[in-house]
CSV table of C-alpha atoms in Angstrom, one decimal:
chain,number,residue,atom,x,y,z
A,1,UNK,CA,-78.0,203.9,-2.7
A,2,UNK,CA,-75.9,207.3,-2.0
A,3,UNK,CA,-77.7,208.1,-5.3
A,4,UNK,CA,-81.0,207.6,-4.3
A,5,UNK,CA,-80.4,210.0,-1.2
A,6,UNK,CA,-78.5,212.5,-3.5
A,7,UNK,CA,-81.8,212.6,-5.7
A,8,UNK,CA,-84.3,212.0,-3.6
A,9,UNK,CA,-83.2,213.9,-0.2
A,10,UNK,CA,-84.9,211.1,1.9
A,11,UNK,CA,-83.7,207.7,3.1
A,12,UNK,CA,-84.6,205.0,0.8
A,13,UNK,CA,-84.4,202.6,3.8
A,14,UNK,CA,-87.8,200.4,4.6
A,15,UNK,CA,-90.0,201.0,7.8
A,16,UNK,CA,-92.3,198.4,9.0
A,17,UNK,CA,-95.0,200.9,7.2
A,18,UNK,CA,-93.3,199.6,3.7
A,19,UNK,CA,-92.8,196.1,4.4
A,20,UNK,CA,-96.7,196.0,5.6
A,21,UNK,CA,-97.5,198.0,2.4
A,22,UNK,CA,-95.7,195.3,0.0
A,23,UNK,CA,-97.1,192.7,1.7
A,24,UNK,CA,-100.5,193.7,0.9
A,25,UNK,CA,-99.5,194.3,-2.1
A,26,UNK,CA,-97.9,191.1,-2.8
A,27,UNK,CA,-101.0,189.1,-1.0
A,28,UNK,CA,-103.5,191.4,-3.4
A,29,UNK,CA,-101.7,190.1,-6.3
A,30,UNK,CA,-101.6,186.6,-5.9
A,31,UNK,CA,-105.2,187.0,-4.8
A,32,UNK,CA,-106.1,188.6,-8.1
A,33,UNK,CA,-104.3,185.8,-9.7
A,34,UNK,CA,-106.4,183.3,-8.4
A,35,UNK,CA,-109.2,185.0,-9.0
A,36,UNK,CA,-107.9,185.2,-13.0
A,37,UNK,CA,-107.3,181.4,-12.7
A,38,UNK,CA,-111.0,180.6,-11.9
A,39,UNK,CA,-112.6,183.3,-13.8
A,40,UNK,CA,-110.7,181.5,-17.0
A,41,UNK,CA,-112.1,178.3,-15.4
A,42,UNK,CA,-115.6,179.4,-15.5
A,43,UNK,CA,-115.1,180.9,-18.8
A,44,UNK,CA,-114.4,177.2,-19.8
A,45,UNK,CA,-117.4,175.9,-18.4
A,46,UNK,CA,-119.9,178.5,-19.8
A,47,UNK,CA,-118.3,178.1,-23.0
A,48,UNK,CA,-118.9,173.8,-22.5
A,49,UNK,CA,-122.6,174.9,-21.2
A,50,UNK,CA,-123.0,176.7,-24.7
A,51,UNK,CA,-122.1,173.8,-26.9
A,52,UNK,CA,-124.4,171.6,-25.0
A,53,UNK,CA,-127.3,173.7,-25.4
A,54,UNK,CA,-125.9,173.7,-28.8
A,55,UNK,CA,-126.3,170.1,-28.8
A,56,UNK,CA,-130.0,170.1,-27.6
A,57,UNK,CA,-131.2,172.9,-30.0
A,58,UNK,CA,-130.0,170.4,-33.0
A,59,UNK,CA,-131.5,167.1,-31.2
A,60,UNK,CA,-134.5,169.0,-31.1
A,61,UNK,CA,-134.9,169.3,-35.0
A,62,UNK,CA,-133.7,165.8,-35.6
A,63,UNK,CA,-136.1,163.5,-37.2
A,64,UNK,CA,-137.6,160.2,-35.3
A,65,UNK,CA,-135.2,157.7,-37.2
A,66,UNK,CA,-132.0,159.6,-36.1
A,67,UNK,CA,-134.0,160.3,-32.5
A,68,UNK,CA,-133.8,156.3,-32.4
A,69,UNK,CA,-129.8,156.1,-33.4
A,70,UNK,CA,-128.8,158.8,-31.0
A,71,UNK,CA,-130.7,156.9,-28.2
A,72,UNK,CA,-129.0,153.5,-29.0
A,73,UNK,CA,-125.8,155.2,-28.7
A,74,UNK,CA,-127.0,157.0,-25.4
A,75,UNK,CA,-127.1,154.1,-23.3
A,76,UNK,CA,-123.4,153.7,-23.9
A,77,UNK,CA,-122.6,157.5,-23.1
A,78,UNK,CA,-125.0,157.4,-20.2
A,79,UNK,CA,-122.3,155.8,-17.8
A,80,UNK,CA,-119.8,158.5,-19.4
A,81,UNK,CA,-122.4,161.3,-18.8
A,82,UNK,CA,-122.5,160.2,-15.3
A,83,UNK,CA,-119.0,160.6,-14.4
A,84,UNK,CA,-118.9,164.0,-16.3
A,85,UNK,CA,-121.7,165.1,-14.4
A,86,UNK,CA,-120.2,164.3,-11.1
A,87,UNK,CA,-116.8,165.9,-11.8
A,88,UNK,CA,-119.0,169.0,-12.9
A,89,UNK,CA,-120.2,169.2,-9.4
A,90,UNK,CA,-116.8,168.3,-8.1
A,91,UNK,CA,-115.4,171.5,-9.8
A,92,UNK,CA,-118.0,173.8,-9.1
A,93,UNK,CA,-118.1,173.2,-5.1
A,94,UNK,CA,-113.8,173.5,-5.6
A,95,UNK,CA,-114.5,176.5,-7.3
A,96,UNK,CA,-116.8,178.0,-4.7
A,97,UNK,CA,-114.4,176.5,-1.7
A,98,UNK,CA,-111.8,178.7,-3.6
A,99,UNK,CA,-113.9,181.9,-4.1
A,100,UNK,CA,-114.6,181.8,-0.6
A,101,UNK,CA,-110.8,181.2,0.6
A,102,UNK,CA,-110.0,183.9,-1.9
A,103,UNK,CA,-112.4,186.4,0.6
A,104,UNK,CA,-111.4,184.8,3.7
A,105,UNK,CA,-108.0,185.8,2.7
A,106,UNK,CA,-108.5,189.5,1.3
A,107,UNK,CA,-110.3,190.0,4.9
A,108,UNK,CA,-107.4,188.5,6.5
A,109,UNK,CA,-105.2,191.2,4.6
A,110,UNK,CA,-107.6,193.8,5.4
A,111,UNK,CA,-107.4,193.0,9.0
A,112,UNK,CA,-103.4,192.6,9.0
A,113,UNK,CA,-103.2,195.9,7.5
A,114,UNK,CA,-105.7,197.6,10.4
A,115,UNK,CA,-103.6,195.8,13.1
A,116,UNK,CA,-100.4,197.4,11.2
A,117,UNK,CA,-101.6,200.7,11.4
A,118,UNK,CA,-102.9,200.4,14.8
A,119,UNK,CA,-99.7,199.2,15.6
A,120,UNK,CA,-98.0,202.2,13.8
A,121,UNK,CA,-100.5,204.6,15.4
A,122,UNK,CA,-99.7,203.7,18.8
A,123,UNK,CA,-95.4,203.5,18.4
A,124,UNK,CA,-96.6,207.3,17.2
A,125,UNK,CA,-98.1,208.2,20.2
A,126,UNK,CA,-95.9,206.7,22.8
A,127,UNK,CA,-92.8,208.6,20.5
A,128,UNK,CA,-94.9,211.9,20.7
A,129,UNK,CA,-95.3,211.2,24.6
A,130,UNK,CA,-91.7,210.9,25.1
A,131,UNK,CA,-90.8,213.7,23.3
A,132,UNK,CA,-93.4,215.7,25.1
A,133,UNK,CA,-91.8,214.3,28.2
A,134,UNK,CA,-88.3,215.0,27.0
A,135,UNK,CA,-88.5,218.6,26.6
A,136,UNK,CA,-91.0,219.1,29.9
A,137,UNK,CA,-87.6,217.9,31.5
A,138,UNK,CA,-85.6,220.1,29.6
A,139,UNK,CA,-87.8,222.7,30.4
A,140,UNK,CA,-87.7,222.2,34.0
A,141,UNK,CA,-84.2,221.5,34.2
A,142,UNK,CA,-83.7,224.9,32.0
A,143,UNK,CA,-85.9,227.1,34.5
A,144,UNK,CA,-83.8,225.8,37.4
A,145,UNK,CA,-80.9,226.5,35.9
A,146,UNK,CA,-81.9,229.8,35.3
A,147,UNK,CA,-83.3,230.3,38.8
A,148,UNK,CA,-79.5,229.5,39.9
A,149,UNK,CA,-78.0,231.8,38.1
A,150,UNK,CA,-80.9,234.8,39.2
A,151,UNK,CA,-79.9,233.5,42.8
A,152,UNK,CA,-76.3,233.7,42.1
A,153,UNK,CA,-76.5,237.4,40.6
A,154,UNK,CA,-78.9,238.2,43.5
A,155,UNK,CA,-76.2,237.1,45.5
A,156,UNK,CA,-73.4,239.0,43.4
A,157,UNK,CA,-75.3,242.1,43.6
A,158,UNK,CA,-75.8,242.0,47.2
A,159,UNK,CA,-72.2,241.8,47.7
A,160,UNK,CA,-71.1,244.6,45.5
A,161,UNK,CA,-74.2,246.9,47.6
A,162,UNK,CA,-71.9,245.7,50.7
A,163,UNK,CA,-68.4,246.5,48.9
A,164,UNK,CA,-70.2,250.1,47.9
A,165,UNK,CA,-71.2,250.9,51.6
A,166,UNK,CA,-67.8,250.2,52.8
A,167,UNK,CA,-66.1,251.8,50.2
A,168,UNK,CA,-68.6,254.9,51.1
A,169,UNK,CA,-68.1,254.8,54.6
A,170,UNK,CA,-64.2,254.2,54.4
A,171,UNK,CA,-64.2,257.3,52.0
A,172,UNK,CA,-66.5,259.4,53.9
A,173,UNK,CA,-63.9,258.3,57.4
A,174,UNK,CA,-61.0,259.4,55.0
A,175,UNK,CA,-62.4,263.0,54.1
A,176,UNK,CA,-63.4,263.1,57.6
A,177,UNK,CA,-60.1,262.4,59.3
A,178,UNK,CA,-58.8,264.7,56.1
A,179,UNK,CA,-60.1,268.0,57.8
C-alpha cells in the first residue's frame, strides 16, 4: 500500500464514489452474463427450429407409401409432440420473464447510480458551504482582529503625542527657568 502512494501520489483508499462504481460494475456483469446464458439458449432453439424445417422440407418430397408409414408412426409421437410443444412455450415465456428482469434490473442500476451521484453532489455542496462558511468566519474574526490592533496603535500613538507635549512643555519650562 505505501507503494501504491509512493507511485501513484494519491491515496488508494475507496470513497463511496468507488464502491458505487464497482457495484455497477459488478451488477453490469452478471447482467451481461445472463444475457449470454439466454442468447446461447435461443441459439439452441433457432438451431432446433432449423432441423425441423429441415424435417418438413424432406416430408415434403417423400412419396405417398412412406407419407403413410410416417403417419402410422405419428400418432405415437403426437402425445410426445404435445409435451414438447408445451415445454417450448414454457421456455419461451421463462425466457421473456428473464429478458424483462434483466431490464428491470439494468434500470434499477441506472437509477442506484443517479441516486449515488445525487447523493455525492449534494455531500459536495453542503462541504463547499461549510468551507465558504469557514473562512467568512475567519475572515470576520481576522478584520476584527486587525481593527484591535488599529485601535490599540491609535491608542499608542495618542499617548506618545501626549508624552511629546509634556516633554515639549517641560523643556520649553527648563530653557525658560534657564534664562
Amino acid at each position: 500500500m505505501a507503494e501504491e502512494e509512493k507511485a501513484s501520489g494519491i491515496s488508494p483508499e475507496f470513497t463511496e464514489l468507488d464502491e458505487a462504481l464497482e457495484d455497477i460494475v459488478e451488477r453490469t456483469q452478471e447482467v451481461q452474463e445472463e444475457f449470454a446464458a439466454e442468447n446461447d439458449k435461443t441459439e439452441k432453439i433457432a438451431e432446433k427450429e432449423r432441423e425441423t424445417a429441415e424435417d418438413v422440407r424432406k416430408r415434403s418430397m417423400e412419396r405417398l407409401g412412406e407419407t403413410k408409414a410416417r403417419e402410422n408412426a405419428k400418432k405415437t409421437k403426437k402425445s410426445r409432440n404435445s409435451s414438447l410443444e408445451y415445454f417450448k412455450e414454457k421456455h419461451d415465456k421463462e425466457l421473456d420473464l428473464k429478458r424483462e428482469e434483466m431490464a428491470m434490473k439494468e434500470k434499477e442500476a441506472e437509477r442506484a447510480w443517479e441516486i449515488k451521484e445525487q447523493e455525492i453532489k449534494s455531500k459536495e455542496m453542503e462541504a463547499k458551504k461549510r468551507d465558504e462558511e469557514l473562512r467568512a468566519r475567519k475572515e470576520s474574526n481576522m478584520i476584527a482582529t486587525l481593527q484591535q490592533q488599529l485601535q490599540q496603535q491609535q491608542g499608542m500613538f495618542m499617548q506618545m503625542q501626549q508624552q511629546n507635549k509634556l516633554l515639549l512643555q517641560l523643556l520649553n519650562n527648563n530653557t525658560k527657568n534657564e534664562d
